[in-house]
Coordinates of C-alpha atoms (C1' of nucleotides) in Angstrom, one line a residue:
Chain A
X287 CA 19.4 -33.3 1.4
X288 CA 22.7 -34.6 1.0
X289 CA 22.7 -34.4 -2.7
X290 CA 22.1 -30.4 -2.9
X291 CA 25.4 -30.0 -1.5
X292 CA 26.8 -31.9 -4.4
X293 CA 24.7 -30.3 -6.9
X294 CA 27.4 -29.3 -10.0
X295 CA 29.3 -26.5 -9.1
X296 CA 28.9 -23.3 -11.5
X297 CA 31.7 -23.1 -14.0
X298 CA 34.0 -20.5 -12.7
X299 CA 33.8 -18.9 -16.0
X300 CA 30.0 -18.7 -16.4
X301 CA 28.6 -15.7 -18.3
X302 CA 26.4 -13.2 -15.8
X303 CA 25.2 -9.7 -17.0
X304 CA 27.5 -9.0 -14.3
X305 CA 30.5 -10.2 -15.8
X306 CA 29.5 -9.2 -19.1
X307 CA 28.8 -5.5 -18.0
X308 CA 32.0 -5.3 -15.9
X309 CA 34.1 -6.4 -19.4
X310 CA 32.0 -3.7 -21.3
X311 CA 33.3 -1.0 -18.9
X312 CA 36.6 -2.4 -19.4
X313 CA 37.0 -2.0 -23.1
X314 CA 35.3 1.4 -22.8
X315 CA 37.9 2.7 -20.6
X316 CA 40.4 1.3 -22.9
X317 CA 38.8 2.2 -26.4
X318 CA 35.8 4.9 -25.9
X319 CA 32.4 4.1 -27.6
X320 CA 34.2 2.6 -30.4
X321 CA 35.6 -0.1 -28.6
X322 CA 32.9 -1.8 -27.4
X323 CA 32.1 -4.4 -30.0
X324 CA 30.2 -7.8 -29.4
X325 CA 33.3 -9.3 -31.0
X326 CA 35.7 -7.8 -29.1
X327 CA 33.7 -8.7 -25.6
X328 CA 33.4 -11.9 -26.9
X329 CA 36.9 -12.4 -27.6
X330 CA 37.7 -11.2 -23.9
X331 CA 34.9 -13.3 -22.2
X332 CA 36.4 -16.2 -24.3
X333 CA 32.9 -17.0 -25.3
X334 CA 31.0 -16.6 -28.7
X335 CA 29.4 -13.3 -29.5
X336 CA 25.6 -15.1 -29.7
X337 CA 26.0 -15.6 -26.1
X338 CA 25.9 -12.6 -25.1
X339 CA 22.6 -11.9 -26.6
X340 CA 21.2 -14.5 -23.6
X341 CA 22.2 -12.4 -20.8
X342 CA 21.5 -9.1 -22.7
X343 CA 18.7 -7.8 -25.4
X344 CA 21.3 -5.4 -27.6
X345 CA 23.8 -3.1 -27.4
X346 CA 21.6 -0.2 -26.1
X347 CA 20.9 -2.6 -22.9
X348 CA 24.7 -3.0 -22.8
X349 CA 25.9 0.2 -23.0
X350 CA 22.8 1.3 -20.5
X351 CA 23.7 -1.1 -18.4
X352 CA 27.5 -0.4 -18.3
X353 CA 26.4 3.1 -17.3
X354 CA 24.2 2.6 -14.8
X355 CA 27.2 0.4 -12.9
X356 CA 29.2 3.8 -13.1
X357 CA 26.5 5.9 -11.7
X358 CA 25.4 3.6 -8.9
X359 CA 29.2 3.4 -7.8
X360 CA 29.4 6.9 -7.8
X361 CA 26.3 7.9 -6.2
X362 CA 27.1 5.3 -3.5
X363 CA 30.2 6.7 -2.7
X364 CA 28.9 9.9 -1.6
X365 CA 28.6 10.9 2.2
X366 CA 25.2 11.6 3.0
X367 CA 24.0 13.6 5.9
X368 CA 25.6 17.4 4.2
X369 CA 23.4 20.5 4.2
X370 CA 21.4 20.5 1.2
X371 CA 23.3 23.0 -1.2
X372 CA 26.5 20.7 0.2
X373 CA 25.0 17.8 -0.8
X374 CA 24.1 19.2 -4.5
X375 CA 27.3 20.6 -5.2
X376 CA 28.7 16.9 -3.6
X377 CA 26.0 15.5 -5.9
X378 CA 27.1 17.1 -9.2
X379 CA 30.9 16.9 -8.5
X380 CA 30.4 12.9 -8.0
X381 CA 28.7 12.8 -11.3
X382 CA 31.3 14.7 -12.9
X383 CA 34.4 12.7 -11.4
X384 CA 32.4 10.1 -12.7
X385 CA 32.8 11.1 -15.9
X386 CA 36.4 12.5 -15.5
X387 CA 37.3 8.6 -14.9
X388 CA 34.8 7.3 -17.7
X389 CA 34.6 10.0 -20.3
X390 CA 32.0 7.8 -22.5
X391 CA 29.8 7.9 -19.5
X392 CA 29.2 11.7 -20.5
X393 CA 28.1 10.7 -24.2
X394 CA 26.0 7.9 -23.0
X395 CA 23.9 10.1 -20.7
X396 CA 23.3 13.2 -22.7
X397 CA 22.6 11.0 -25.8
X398 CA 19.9 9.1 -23.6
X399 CA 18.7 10.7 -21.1
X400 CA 16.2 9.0 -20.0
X401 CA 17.8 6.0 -18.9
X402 CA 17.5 4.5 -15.2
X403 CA 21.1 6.0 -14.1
X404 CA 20.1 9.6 -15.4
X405 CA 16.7 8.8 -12.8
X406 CA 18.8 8.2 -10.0
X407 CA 21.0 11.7 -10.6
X408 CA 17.5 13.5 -10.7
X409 CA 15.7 11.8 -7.7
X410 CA 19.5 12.8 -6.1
X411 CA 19.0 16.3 -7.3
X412 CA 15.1 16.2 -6.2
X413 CA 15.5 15.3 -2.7
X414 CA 18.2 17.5 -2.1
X415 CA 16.0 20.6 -3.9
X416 CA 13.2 19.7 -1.5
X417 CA 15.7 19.5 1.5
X418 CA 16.4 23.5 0.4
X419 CA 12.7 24.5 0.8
X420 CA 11.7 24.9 -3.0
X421 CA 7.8 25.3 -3.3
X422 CA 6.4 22.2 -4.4
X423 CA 5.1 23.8 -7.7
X424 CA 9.1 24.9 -8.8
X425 CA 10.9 21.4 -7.6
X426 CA 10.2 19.8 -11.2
X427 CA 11.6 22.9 -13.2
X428 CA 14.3 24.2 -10.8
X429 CA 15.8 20.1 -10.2
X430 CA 15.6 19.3 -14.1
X431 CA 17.0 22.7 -14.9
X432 CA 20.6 21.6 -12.5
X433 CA 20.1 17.6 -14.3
X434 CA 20.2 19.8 -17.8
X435 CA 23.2 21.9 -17.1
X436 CA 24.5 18.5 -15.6
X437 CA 24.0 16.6 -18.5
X438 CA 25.6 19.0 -20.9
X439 CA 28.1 20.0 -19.4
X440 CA 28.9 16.1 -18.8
X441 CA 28.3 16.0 -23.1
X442 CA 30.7 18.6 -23.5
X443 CA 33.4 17.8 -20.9
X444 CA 33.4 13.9 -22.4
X445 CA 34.2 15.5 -25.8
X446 CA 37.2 16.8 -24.8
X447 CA 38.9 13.6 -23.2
X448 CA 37.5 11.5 -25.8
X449 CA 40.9 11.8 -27.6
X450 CA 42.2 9.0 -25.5
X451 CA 44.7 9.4 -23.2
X452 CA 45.1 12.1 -19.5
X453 CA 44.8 15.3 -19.2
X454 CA 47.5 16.3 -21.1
X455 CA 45.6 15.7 -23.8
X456 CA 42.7 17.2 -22.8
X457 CA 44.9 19.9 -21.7
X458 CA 46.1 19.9 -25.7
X459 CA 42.6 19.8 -27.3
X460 CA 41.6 22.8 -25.3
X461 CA 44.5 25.1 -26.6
X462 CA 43.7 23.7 -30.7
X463 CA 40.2 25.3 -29.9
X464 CA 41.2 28.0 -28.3
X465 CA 43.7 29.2 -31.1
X466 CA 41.0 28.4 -33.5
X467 CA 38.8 30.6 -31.8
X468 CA 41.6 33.6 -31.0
X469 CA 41.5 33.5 -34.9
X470 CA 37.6 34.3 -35.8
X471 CA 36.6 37.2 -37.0
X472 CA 36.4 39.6 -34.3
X473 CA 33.3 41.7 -35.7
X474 CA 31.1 38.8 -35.8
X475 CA 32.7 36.8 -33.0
X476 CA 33.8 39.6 -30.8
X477 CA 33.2 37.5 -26.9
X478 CA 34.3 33.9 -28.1
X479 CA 37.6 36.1 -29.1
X480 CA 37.7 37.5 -25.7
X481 CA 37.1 34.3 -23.9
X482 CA 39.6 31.8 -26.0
X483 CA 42.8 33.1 -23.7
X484 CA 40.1 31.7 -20.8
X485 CA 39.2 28.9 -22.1
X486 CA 42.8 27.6 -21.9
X487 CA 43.6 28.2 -18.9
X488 CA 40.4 27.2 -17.7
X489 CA 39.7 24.8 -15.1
X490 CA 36.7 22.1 -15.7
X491 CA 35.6 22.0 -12.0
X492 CA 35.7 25.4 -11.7
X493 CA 33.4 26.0 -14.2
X494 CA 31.3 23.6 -13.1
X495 CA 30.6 24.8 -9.6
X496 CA 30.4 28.0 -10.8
X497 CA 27.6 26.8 -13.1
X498 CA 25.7 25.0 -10.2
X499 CA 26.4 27.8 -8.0
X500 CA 24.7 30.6 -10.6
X501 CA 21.3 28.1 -10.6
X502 CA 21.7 27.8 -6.9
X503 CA 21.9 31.4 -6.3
X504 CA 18.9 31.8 -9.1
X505 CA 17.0 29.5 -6.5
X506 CA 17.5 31.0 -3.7
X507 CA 16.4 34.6 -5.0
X508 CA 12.7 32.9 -6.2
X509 CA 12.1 32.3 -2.6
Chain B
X264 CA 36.0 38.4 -73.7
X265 CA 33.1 37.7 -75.8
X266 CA 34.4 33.8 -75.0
X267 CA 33.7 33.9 -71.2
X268 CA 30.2 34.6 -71.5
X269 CA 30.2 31.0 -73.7
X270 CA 32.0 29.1 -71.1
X271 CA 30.2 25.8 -70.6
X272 CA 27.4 25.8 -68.2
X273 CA 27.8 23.8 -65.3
X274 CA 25.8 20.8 -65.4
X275 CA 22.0 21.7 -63.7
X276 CA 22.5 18.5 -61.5
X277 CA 26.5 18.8 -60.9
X278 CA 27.6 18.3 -57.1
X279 CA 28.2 20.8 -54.5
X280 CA 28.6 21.0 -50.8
X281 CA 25.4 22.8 -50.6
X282 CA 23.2 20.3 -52.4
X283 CA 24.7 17.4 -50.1
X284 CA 23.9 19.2 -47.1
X285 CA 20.4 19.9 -47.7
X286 CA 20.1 16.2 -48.6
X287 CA 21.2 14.9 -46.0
X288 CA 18.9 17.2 -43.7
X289 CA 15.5 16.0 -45.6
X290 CA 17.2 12.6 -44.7
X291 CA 17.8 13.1 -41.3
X292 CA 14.7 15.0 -41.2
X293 CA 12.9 11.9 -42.6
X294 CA 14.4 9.0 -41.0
X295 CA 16.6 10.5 -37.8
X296 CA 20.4 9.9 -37.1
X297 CA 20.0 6.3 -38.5
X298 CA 18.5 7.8 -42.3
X299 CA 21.4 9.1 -43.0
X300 CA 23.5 6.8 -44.9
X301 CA 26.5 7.3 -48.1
X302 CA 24.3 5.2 -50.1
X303 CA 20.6 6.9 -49.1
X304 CA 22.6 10.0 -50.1
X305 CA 24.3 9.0 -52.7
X306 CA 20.5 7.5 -54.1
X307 CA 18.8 10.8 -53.6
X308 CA 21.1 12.7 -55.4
X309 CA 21.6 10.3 -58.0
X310 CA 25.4 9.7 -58.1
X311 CA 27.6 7.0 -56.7
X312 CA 28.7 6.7 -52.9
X313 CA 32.4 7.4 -53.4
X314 CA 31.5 11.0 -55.3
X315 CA 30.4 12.5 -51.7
X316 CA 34.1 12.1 -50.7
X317 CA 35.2 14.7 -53.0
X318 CA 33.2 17.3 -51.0
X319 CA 33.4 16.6 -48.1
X320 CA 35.8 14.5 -45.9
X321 CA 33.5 12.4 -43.9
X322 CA 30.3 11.3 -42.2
X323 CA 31.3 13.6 -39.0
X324 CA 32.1 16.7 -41.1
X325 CA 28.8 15.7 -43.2
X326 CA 26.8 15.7 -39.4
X327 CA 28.1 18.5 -38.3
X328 CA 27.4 21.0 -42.2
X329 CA 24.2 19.4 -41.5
X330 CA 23.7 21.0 -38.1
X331 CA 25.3 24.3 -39.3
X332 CA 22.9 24.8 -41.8
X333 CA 20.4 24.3 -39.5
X334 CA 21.3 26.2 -36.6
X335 CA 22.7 29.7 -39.3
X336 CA 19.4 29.9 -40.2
X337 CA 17.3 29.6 -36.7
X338 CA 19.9 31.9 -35.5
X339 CA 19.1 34.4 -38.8
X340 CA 15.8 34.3 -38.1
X341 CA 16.0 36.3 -35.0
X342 CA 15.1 39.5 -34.8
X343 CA 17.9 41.9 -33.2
X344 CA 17.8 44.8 -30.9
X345 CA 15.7 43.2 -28.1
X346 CA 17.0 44.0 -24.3
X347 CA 19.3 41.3 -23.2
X348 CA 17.3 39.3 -21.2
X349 CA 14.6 38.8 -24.2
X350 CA 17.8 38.7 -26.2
X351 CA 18.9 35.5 -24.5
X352 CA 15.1 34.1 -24.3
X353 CA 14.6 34.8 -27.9
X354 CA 18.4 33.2 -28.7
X355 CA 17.6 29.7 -26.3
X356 CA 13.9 29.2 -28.0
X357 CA 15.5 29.8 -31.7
X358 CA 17.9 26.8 -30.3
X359 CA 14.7 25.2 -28.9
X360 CA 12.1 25.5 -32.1
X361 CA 15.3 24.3 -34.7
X362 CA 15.2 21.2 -32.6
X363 CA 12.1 20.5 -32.0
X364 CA 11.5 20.9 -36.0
X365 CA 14.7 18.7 -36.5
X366 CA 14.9 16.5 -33.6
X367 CA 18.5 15.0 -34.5
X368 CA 20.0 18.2 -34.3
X369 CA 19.4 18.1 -30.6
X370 CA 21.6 14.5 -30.3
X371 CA 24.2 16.4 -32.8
X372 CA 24.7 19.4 -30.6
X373 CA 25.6 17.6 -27.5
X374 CA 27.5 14.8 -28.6
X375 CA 29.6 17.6 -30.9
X376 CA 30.0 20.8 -28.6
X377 CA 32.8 22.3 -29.8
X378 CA 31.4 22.4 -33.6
X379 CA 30.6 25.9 -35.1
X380 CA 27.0 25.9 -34.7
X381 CA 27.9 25.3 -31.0
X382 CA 30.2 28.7 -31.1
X383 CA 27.9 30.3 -32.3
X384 CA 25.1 29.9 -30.1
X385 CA 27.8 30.7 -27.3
X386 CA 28.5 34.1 -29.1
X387 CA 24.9 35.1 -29.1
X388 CA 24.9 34.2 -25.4
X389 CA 28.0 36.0 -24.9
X390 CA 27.5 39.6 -26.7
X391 CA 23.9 39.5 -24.5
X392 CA 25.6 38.4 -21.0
X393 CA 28.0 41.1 -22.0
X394 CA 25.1 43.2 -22.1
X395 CA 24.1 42.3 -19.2
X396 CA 26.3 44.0 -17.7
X397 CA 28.1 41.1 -16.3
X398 CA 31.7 41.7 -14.7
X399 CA 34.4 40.6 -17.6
X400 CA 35.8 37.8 -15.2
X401 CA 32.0 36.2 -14.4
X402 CA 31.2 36.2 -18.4
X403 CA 32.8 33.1 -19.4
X404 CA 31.4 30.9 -16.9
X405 CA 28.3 32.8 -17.0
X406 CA 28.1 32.4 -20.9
X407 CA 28.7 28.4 -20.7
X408 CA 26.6 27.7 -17.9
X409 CA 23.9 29.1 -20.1
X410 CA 25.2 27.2 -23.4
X411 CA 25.2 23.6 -20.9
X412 CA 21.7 23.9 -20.4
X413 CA 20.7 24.7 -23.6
X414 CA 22.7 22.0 -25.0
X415 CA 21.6 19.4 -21.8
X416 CA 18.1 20.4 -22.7
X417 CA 18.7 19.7 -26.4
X418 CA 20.1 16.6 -25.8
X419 CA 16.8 15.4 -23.3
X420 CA 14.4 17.0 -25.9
X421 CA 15.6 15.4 -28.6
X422 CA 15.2 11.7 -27.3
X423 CA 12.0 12.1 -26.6
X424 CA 10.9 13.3 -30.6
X425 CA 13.4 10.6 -31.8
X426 CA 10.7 8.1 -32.4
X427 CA 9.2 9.9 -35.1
X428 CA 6.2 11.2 -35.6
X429 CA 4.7 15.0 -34.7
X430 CA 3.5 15.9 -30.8
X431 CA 1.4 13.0 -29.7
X432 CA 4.2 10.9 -30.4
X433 CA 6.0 12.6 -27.4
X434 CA 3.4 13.1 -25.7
X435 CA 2.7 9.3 -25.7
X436 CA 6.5 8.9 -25.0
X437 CA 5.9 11.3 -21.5
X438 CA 3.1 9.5 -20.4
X439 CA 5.1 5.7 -20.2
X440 CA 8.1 7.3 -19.1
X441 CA 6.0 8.9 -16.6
X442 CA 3.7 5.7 -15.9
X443 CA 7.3 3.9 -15.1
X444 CA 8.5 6.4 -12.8
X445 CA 5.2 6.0 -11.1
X446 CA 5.7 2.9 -9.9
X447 CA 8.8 3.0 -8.7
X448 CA 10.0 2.3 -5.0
X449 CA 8.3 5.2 -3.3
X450 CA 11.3 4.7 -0.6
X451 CA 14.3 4.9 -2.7
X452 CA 12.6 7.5 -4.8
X453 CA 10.1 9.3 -3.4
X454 CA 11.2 12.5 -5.4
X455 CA 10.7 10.8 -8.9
X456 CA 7.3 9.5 -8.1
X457 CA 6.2 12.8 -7.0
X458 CA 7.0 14.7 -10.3
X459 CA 5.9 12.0 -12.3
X460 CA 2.0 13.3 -12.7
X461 CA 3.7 17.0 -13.2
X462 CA 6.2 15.2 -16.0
X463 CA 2.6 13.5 -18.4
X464 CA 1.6 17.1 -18.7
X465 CA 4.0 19.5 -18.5
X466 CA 5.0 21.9 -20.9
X467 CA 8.0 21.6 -22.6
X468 CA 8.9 24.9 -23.9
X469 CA 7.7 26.5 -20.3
X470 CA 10.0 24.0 -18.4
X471 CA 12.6 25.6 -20.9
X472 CA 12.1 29.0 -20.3
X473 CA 11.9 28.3 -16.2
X474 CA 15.3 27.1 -16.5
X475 CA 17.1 29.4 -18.2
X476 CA 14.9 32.4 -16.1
X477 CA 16.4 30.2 -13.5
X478 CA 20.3 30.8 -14.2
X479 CA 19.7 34.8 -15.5
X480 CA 17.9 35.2 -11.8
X481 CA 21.4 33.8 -10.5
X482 CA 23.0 36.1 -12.7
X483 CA 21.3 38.8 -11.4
X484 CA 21.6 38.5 -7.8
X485 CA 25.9 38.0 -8.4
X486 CA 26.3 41.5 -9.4
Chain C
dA208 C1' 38.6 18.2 -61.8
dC209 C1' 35.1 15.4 -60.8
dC210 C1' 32.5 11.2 -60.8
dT211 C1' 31.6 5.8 -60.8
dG212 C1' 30.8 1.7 -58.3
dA213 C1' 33.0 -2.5 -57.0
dA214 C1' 35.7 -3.9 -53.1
dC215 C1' 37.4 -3.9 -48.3
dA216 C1' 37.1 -4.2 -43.5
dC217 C1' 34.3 -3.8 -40.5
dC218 C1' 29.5 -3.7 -37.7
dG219 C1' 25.0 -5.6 -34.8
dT220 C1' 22.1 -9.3 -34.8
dT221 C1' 20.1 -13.9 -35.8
dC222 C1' 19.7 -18.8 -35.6
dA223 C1' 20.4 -23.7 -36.5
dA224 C1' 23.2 -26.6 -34.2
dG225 C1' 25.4 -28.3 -30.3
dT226 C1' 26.0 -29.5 -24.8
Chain D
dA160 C1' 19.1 -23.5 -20.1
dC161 C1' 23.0 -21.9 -22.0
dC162 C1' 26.6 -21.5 -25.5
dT163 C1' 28.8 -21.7 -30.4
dG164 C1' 30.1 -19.5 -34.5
dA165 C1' 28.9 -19.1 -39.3
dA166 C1' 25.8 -16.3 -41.9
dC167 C1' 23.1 -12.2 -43.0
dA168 C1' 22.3 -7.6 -43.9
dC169 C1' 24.0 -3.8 -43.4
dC170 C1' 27.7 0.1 -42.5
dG171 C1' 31.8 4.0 -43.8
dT172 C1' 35.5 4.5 -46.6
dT173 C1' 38.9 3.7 -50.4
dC174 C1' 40.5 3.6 -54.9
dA175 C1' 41.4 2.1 -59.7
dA176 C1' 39.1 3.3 -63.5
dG177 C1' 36.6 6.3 -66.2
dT178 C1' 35.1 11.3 -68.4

DNA sequence: ACCTGAACACCGTTCAAGT
DNA sequence: ACCTGAACACCGTTCAAGT
């Protein structure tokens, strides 16, 4: 009995996939995709870059993993209890904040979809569908079709902030493409013409709701 | 005169962007995102590695001629003067077939969305939504909402061919995704389990269609 | 102008060897 | 059981040297 409580403390410093995946986040704040190596996390664990391969099977698992920490947190944070189109649009908008801090969050879900964080946005989404009175026979189509317009425009949204940095910069990237596009060829690109002075000016959330809000609306008319 | 007609012929074998690109497709259609390499290329083609520099700039530019090529030609293949809402149908399941034939053009599209094959899928969804007869101020949002689920869908559809192989392969893919989401906490995620029979045998190219019928119902009912 | 191919600076992953 | 770090088999990209 009295020897359990002197059993050897843990080294403070022992690897967990916990601290491993809280590092990974770290460096992908700080670098994007790119700078997330096994050498580089090593380097900041102060341990050798084998090591991490006992706590973790490769850097698909690590980068899964490092999502799924993001998504949990953010789907956490949510207040339930909301009516359901509330609690969509709260749904979506936590997802994309998400992202707004994280920007590789938004590759990493689009370019594997099928990962457990992406499950816990659509069982989110597939409550919250049923809470709205969808016929059983539609919930499937009509809560995969909001994940889909989720997940791309999380692919698309990460794009732009990839480029390091705040929103200036996204802010900057968003004008190069929009001159680009003011200089097409206006018979065979007449609309993207018209829409580059938009796209500018745009604003992301906006045009996120708005997207949400047009499948909502298509919802509601079905039934 | 007579001496241009005698100018040298150009070597039958000689470089061009052209020839690279549509090597690097029967790669990637061969071996995915990972069968693409400067050497596999540089084999095929029978030249050295550093000679692929000279036409184009990198492995990114290389990706995205790559997808261009691709999506011109699904996008040529259409046939015009449909009304608008078959228009956009007939646009999404040209976007839909090129992937399913070429499943890394799916990962390419969303993890790239401002490349030119992107614009112009968003200009055929823009001259139709135009129309439409959608209000000037609605069309950009209506237009990218569109172009986020196409590209989400892309990106979800594409994972699921990755692992080579024709339809059973995804089909087999399905059915263990599914067969995991089946035994999942039926408290936390009581939504999941329920679509998991519906997800073994549902139809892919239906659930596509349903979503974008989806988002022009909410078009519809705006205006 | 266009091509060659060795060289450079990286990767992810493995594994004998340590504790 | 867990960690070390050199070694392996690759990458994309560059660049002096060729034609």
């Amino acid at each position: 009995m009295a020897g359990e409580t002197h059993r050897p403390e843990r080294r403070a410093d022992a690897l967990t996939k916990e601290r491993i995946v809280e590092a990974a986040v770290a460096l992908l704040d700080a670098g994007g995709a790119d700078g997330l190596t096994f050498r580089a996390l090593a380097a900041r664990l102060a341990t050798g870059s084998g090591a991490i391969y006992w706590h973790i099977a490769d850097k698909h698992a690590l980068l899964a993993a490092a999502t799924d920490h993001v998504i949990a947190r953010a789907l956490a944070d949510r207040v339930a209890s909301a009516p359901p189109r509330e609690a969509i649009r709260a749904l979506a908008l936590a997802v994309f904040d998400a992202i707004d801090a994280h920007p590789w969050v938004g590759a990493q879900l689009s370019g594997d979809p099928w990962q457990y964080a992406v499950l816990c946005i659509l069982a989110g989404i597939g409550a919250q569908v049923t809470a709205l009175g969808v016929a059983e026979r539609h919930r499937f189509n009509a809560a995969t079709a909001l994940l889909s317009f989720v997940l791309g425009l999380a692919g698309q949204y990460a794009v732009g902030s990839r480029l390091v940095g705040g929103d200036k910069d996204r802010a900057a990237f968003l004008r190069d493409v929009a001159a680009r596009w003011a200089q097409l060829d206006p018979e065979r690109h007449p609309f993207v013409r018209q829409v580059a002075a938009r796209l500018a000016e745009h604003d992301d959330r906006e045009q996120f709701l708005a997207g949400i809000d047009l499948i909502l609306a298509g919802l509601e008319r079905a039934h």
